[in-house]
Amino acid sequence: MTKFEHFLLDYYAASVIPDAHLWCHHGDEEPLFIEGVRLYWLPFVVTDSGLLAGIFLSSCRNLALREHRPQANHEYSQLAMMYKLECIRSVNEAIATEGLTITETTIAKTLLLCADEFMCDDLNASALHFEGMNNMIKLKGGLSNVGVNGFLRKALKWCNLENILKISLPNYNLKSTRDTM
C-alpha cells in the first residue's frame, strides 16, 4: 500500500465507519457494529487487493462528497473511479475463477460497489449490484452461510438494502431476495 492508501484506510476506519449509522441503522447494536468492524471487518478487508480497492473507493467517495473545494472534489472523484474499476475487475475475475463457490470476499466487494452506486444516486446500478450479490448469497446456500465471523451477514441485515431500493425505486421488485435476505 502507498502512503496515500494508508491514509484512505485510516480515513475509512476513522470517518466512513463512524458515519455508517447514517445509512445502515444499527439501532441499539451500534457498539456491536463498531466492535465487529474492529475485530472482523478491518482485518478481513486487508486480505484482498480488490476488497481494499473497494474500501479506498468508499473513502474517496466520502471525501469527494464532503469536500467543499471543487478541485479536491474532482481529484477524489477521479481516484474513486480508479478504485471502482479495480474493484469491478477484481469481482469479475473472482466470479470467473470461483464459479459456484463464491467467497465472502466477492460478496463483500459487491456490497461495496452497491453502496457506492447508491451514494452516487445511481439507484439502477445499485439495484443490479444488489441482485448480483443476492445471487451470490444464494450460491452460498443463503444468508446464514455468509461469514466473516458473522459480521458480513449482520451488516447485510443492518443495511437492509432491499427495502432501501424498494423505497428509492418505486418499481423495484426482486422476488428472489425474499428467500435469501
Steps between C-alpha positions, in 0.01 A plus 500: 500500500611852427513771764183649350323164517598470866335839545186372322485189720543713813236742372263207439541380858486849653228667289312269265426230758385738776261660248361162389203542732372769261409238237515170691292522814659290772258614768612392844758273337731790406769386750476148353547646150808702603649197676431281194673750275805505726521126564383353168439746217825700496724192534292336224522787249879508502513139375400580140619777267159527329329533836749767601418679173135498611598650834714765327202568270278557805752737655552698179126525439444618855777758468366618163154549646631681808752731336381850428788577268425416135858396421520256794154367417609436142824328607324271747232421243767400247673281759165348594446403135845341484433293813151413379641359176756302696228361727277409204791330326568302817135393531490391137821297540370342820170400342688342208730300729266422789211379288235362732722524809466875556699634793412757763770719346310517171170568678664777704649665190159493335344655810754784485419557131127497577548756777713722277238512226242587763723784628527626141121491461521235228227288649461278194868403511472450875204268444698299242788454744250403769343239273844359419589490868172331579573232239843448656339456842263244350800307364637488855173345616347814648589782733556262792809369318662842454785537746786726599418380851138595437583868449426511126166323552409747775611799291278388213203478738575837658519677166182337369587596143190345349271732699715802417476416129124441523452842657735672256383320185121467510499231228775297665393143566752222538314181579810294566612703802218379717669162531850618576493839666 
